[in-house]
Every structure is written in C-alpha cells, then in structure tokens.
Short mmCIF file of C-alpha atoms in Angstrom, two decimals:
data_model
loop_
_atom_site.label_atom_id
_atom_site.label_comp_id
_atom_site.label_asym_id
_atom_site.label_seq_id
_atom_site.Cartn_x
_atom_site.Cartn_y
_atom_site.Cartn_z
CA MET P 1 89.53 -118.75 -47.58
CA LEU P 2 86.12 -117.24 -46.84
CA VAL P 3 85.88 -119.32 -43.66
CA ARG P 4 89.30 -118.07 -42.55
CA ALA P 5 88.24 -114.51 -43.38
CA ARG P 6 85.10 -114.87 -41.28
CA ARG P 7 87.06 -116.17 -38.30
CA LEU P 8 89.76 -113.51 -38.72
CA ALA P 9 87.08 -110.83 -38.76
CA ALA P 10 85.77 -112.13 -35.44
CA ALA P 11 89.30 -112.17 -34.01
CA LEU P 12 90.06 -108.62 -35.13
CA HIS P 13 86.80 -107.47 -33.59
CA GLU P 14 87.30 -109.30 -30.30
CA ARG P 15 91.00 -108.59 -29.78
CA TYR P 16 91.42 -105.14 -31.31
CA GLY P 17 87.87 -103.80 -31.29
CA VAL P 18 87.82 -103.34 -35.07
CA GLY P 19 84.42 -102.25 -36.32
CA PRO P 20 82.76 -100.12 -39.00
CA GLY P 21 84.96 -97.27 -40.19
CA ASP P 22 88.10 -98.47 -38.39
CA ARG P 23 91.21 -98.85 -40.52
CA VAL P 24 93.06 -102.15 -40.92
CA GLY P 25 96.38 -101.94 -42.72
CA ILE P 26 97.58 -104.68 -45.05
CA MET P 27 101.23 -104.83 -46.03
CA MET P 28 102.67 -108.00 -47.51
CA THR P 29 103.76 -109.66 -50.72
CA ASN P 30 101.13 -111.36 -52.90
CA GLN P 31 99.77 -114.36 -51.00
CA SER P 32 96.47 -115.86 -49.87
CA ALA P 33 96.74 -114.09 -46.50
CA TYR P 34 96.30 -110.78 -48.36
CA LEU P 35 92.83 -111.77 -49.52
CA THR P 36 91.97 -113.26 -46.14
CA ALA P 37 92.81 -109.97 -44.43
CA LEU P 38 91.00 -107.95 -47.11
CA PHE P 39 87.79 -109.99 -46.88
CA ALA P 40 87.92 -110.02 -43.07
CA THR P 41 88.20 -106.24 -43.02
CA ALA P 42 85.27 -105.82 -45.41
CA ARG P 43 83.17 -108.20 -43.31
CA LEU P 44 83.57 -105.86 -40.35
CA GLY P 45 82.59 -102.80 -42.35
CA ALA P 46 86.11 -101.57 -41.67
CA VAL P 47 88.47 -99.85 -44.10
CA ALA P 48 91.37 -101.77 -45.67
CA VAL P 49 94.46 -99.58 -46.01
CA LEU P 50 96.64 -101.14 -48.70
CA TYR P 51 100.16 -100.01 -47.89
CA ASN P 52 102.87 -100.46 -50.51
CA SER P 53 104.78 -103.60 -49.57
CA ARG P 54 107.71 -102.50 -51.75
CA GLY P 55 107.98 -99.05 -50.23
CA SER P 56 111.14 -97.77 -48.58
CA ALA P 57 111.23 -97.08 -44.86
CA ALA P 58 110.72 -93.37 -45.59
CA GLU P 59 107.72 -94.10 -47.86
CA ILE P 60 106.16 -96.45 -45.30
CA THR P 61 106.70 -93.85 -42.58
CA ALA P 62 104.88 -91.23 -44.67
CA ALA P 63 102.04 -93.61 -45.60
CA THR P 64 101.37 -94.77 -42.03
CA ALA P 65 101.45 -91.14 -40.86
CA ASP P 66 99.10 -90.03 -43.66
CA VAL P 67 96.64 -92.90 -43.11
CA PRO P 68 97.22 -94.52 -39.70
CA SER P 69 95.60 -97.87 -38.94
CA ALA P 70 94.36 -99.45 -35.73
CA VAL P 71 96.09 -102.71 -36.65
CA VAL P 72 98.27 -103.84 -39.55
CA VAL P 73 98.42 -107.38 -40.96
CA ALA P 74 101.88 -107.85 -42.44
CA ASP P 75 104.47 -110.44 -43.38
CA PRO P 76 107.54 -110.79 -41.12
CA GLU P 77 109.80 -108.65 -43.32
CA ARG P 78 107.40 -105.69 -43.20
CA ILE P 79 106.77 -106.17 -39.49
CA GLU P 80 110.40 -105.36 -38.82
CA ILE P 81 110.04 -102.12 -40.79
CA LEU P 82 106.72 -101.22 -39.15
CA ARG P 83 108.11 -101.69 -35.66
CA THR P 84 110.67 -99.03 -36.47
CA VAL P 85 108.54 -96.49 -38.30
CA ALA P 86 105.19 -97.01 -36.51
CA PRO P 87 106.03 -98.51 -33.10
CA SER P 88 102.60 -97.86 -31.59
CA VAL P 89 100.54 -99.76 -34.17
CA ALA P 90 99.19 -103.22 -33.31
CA LEU P 91 100.56 -105.93 -35.59
CA VAL P 92 99.42 -109.31 -36.86
CA ALA P 93 101.88 -111.57 -38.69
CA THR P 94 101.07 -113.71 -41.69
CA ASN P 95 103.14 -116.59 -40.32
CA SER P 96 105.27 -117.70 -37.37
CA GLU P 97 108.57 -116.52 -38.86
CA GLY P 98 108.08 -113.08 -37.34
CA PRO P 99 108.76 -111.87 -33.79
CA GLU P 100 107.41 -114.17 -31.08
CA ASP P 101 105.44 -111.39 -29.40
CA VAL P 102 103.42 -110.65 -32.58
CA PRO P 103 100.36 -112.89 -32.96
CA THR P 104 99.93 -114.73 -36.23
CA ILE P 105 96.77 -115.04 -38.29
CA ASP P 106 96.56 -118.73 -37.41
CA ALA P 107 96.89 -117.98 -33.68
CA LEU P 108 94.04 -115.47 -33.91
CA LEU P 109 91.92 -117.98 -35.82
CA ASP P 110 92.46 -120.56 -33.08
CA GLN P 111 91.39 -118.06 -30.44
CA ALA P 112 88.33 -116.98 -32.40
CA GLY P 113 87.06 -120.52 -32.92
CA ASP P 114 83.77 -120.49 -34.84
CA ALA P 115 82.75 -117.01 -33.78
CA ASP P 116 81.07 -114.91 -36.45
CA VAL P 117 80.88 -111.12 -36.52
CA GLN P 118 79.50 -109.23 -39.47
CA GLN P 119 78.78 -105.52 -39.72
CA VAL P 120 76.75 -103.78 -42.39
CA ALA P 121 78.35 -101.09 -44.54
CA THR P 122 76.50 -98.75 -46.86
CA ALA P 123 77.30 -98.29 -50.53
CA ASP P 124 78.94 -94.96 -49.75
CA SER P 125 80.99 -96.20 -46.80
CA THR P 126 84.73 -96.22 -47.38
CA CYS P 127 85.86 -99.71 -48.39
CA MET P 128 89.59 -99.27 -48.86
CA VAL P 129 92.39 -96.76 -49.17
CA LEU P 130 94.85 -97.03 -52.06
CA PHE P 131 97.92 -94.87 -52.50
CA THR P 132 98.91 -92.81 -55.51
CA SER P 133 102.18 -93.63 -57.25
CA GLY P 134 103.98 -90.62 -55.81
CA THR P 135 105.67 -89.82 -59.13
CA SER P 136 105.01 -86.09 -58.75
CA GLY P 137 105.47 -85.96 -54.99
CA ARG P 138 104.69 -87.95 -51.86
CA ALA P 139 102.23 -90.82 -52.33
CA LYS P 140 98.78 -89.91 -50.98
CA GLY P 141 95.98 -92.10 -49.70
CA VAL P 142 92.82 -92.19 -51.84
CA ALA P 143 89.56 -93.49 -50.36
CA LEU P 144 87.32 -95.80 -52.39
CA THR P 145 83.75 -96.58 -51.37
CA HIS P 146 81.92 -99.87 -51.71
CA ARG P 147 80.03 -98.24 -54.58
CA ASN P 148 83.36 -97.51 -56.31
CA ILE P 149 84.46 -101.14 -55.94
CA GLY P 150 81.07 -102.36 -57.17
CA ASN P 151 81.41 -100.18 -60.26
CA VAL P 152 84.87 -101.62 -60.91
CA VAL P 153 83.43 -105.16 -60.77
CA LEU P 154 80.58 -104.22 -63.11
CA ASN P 155 83.05 -102.59 -65.49
CA MET P 156 85.19 -105.74 -65.49
CA LYS P 157 82.08 -107.76 -66.27
CA PHE P 158 81.21 -105.42 -69.14
CA VAL P 159 84.75 -105.53 -70.57
CA THR P 160 84.79 -109.33 -70.28
CA GLU P 161 81.50 -109.62 -72.16
CA CYS P 162 82.71 -107.24 -74.88
CA ASN P 163 85.91 -109.23 -75.31
CA ILE P 164 84.00 -112.51 -75.49
CA ARG P 165 81.64 -111.22 -78.17
CA PHE P 166 84.49 -109.65 -80.16
CA ALA P 167 86.52 -112.87 -80.04
CA SER P 168 83.44 -114.87 -81.04
CA ARG P 169 83.05 -112.81 -84.22
CA GLN P 170 86.79 -112.57 -84.87
CA TYR P 171 87.59 -116.28 -84.56
CA GLY P 172 84.24 -117.93 -85.26
CA ILE P 173 83.98 -119.51 -81.80
CA GLY P 174 80.63 -119.73 -80.05
CA VAL P 175 79.99 -117.28 -77.22
CA ASP P 176 79.07 -120.12 -74.84
CA ASP P 177 82.28 -121.96 -75.71
CA LEU P 178 84.33 -118.88 -74.91
CA ARG P 179 82.44 -118.32 -71.68
CA SER P 180 83.41 -121.79 -70.55
CA PHE P 181 86.98 -120.46 -70.17
CA THR P 182 85.97 -117.58 -67.87
CA PRO P 183 86.09 -117.99 -64.06
CA ARG P 184 83.04 -119.61 -62.56
CA CYS P 185 81.18 -118.63 -59.44
CA PRO P 186 83.62 -118.94 -56.52
CA HIS P 187 80.90 -119.87 -54.03
CA CYS P 188 79.68 -123.08 -55.59
CA TRP P 189 80.06 -125.57 -58.41
CA CYS P 190 76.64 -126.27 -59.78
CA SER P 191 74.96 -126.87 -63.10
CA ARG P 192 73.90 -123.24 -63.26
CA CYS P 193 77.48 -121.98 -62.91
CA SER P 194 79.23 -124.61 -64.98
CA THR P 195 77.21 -124.32 -68.18
CA SER P 196 76.88 -121.15 -70.21
CA ARG P 197 77.00 -118.42 -67.57
CA ALA P 198 80.12 -116.51 -66.59
CA TRP P 199 80.48 -116.14 -62.80
CA PRO P 200 79.40 -112.47 -62.56
CA ASP P 201 75.96 -113.56 -63.81
CA CYS P 202 75.62 -116.24 -61.14
#
C-alpha cells in the first residue's frame, strides 16, 4: 500500500500539479484505496479533504463549495454525483467501473512508474479537513494539522497502554502477553517488533 501511495503521490503531482497546501478530496466507501489516497496526499504535503461518502447530493454540493479541492479521488458511484454538483473538479476513480474519461488510480500508477515525489510539511501545516456532523445546521469543514494528528496517535498509544495495564491487573495476565495481541509495526516484521513491544514503540 505504501508503494502504491508513493507512486500515486508522484502521479497527482505530475498530472494535476498537487503540492504542499493543495487540497485533494477523498470520497468513497471504506476500502484500501482510501488509505492509498490519504497517504499519497500526506506525502505531497497536501491537504486531504474527507468528504462524506454517504452525503446527499445537497450535502455534497455544500461540502465541495465550502472546501473545494483541486482533484477528488472517488469511487464510481460518487463520481456520478460529483460530476453533477462539482462539474469543474478533476476526478480520479478507484476502479474501472466509472466513466471511461475519468482516469483510475491504477492508470495513474502505470503512468507514474517508479517516480518518487515527497514534500516536507511542518507540524502546524494543515493535514486534513474533516466535516462536522451538521446536526445543528450545515456541516462545516474543520482543519486538522499534522500536530493534531500526531497528538491523536499519541493519545491512542496512551489509552492502549492504560487498557493493557488495567487488563493485566484485572485478569492476572502478563503485560507482555497482552501486548502480543496489539498491532505490530506495519513497516517490518523483526525480532524487535514481534517480542514485547507494541508497534507505537517501534
């Protein structure tokens, strides 16, 4: 997935000129392409705009007007909606089931080859835009920085460690045994990661 994200980043940069601070929309159901697009966007120092894939045409119209994107990566069903509500936006399809004139992720990867483009973002650069629920009005875009996302990851690590230690005392199971059930480092499989360390420590 990380290799695909690297190549997609290069393709988005070469074909659409995406760079630091530019917005890349993502609108699709849960699938691996979502993470590929998200990681590719982050690699470019760009901003991932996470549109609601379950939104109505009116909600999508409002969201794309509130936070427009240079290009949107979407599944075929959402592409049909986007072509109606945001006809000027460039589109990339998750697969070949969409319109023939919309390039797919795989087509862009083939064009990019082994090219590699990586831009540096600061901790306070905007990383992504999420939308509020809209329960009290129209959903609004909320910017999160890389520092915000880093704090979320650290908080998840802290909560995980607290839960492990609580469960260890509650059920009499060793901390290292419980840690063996937590996700390991996604970048490698080595003795350091597969023994007593949870992946955030790797």
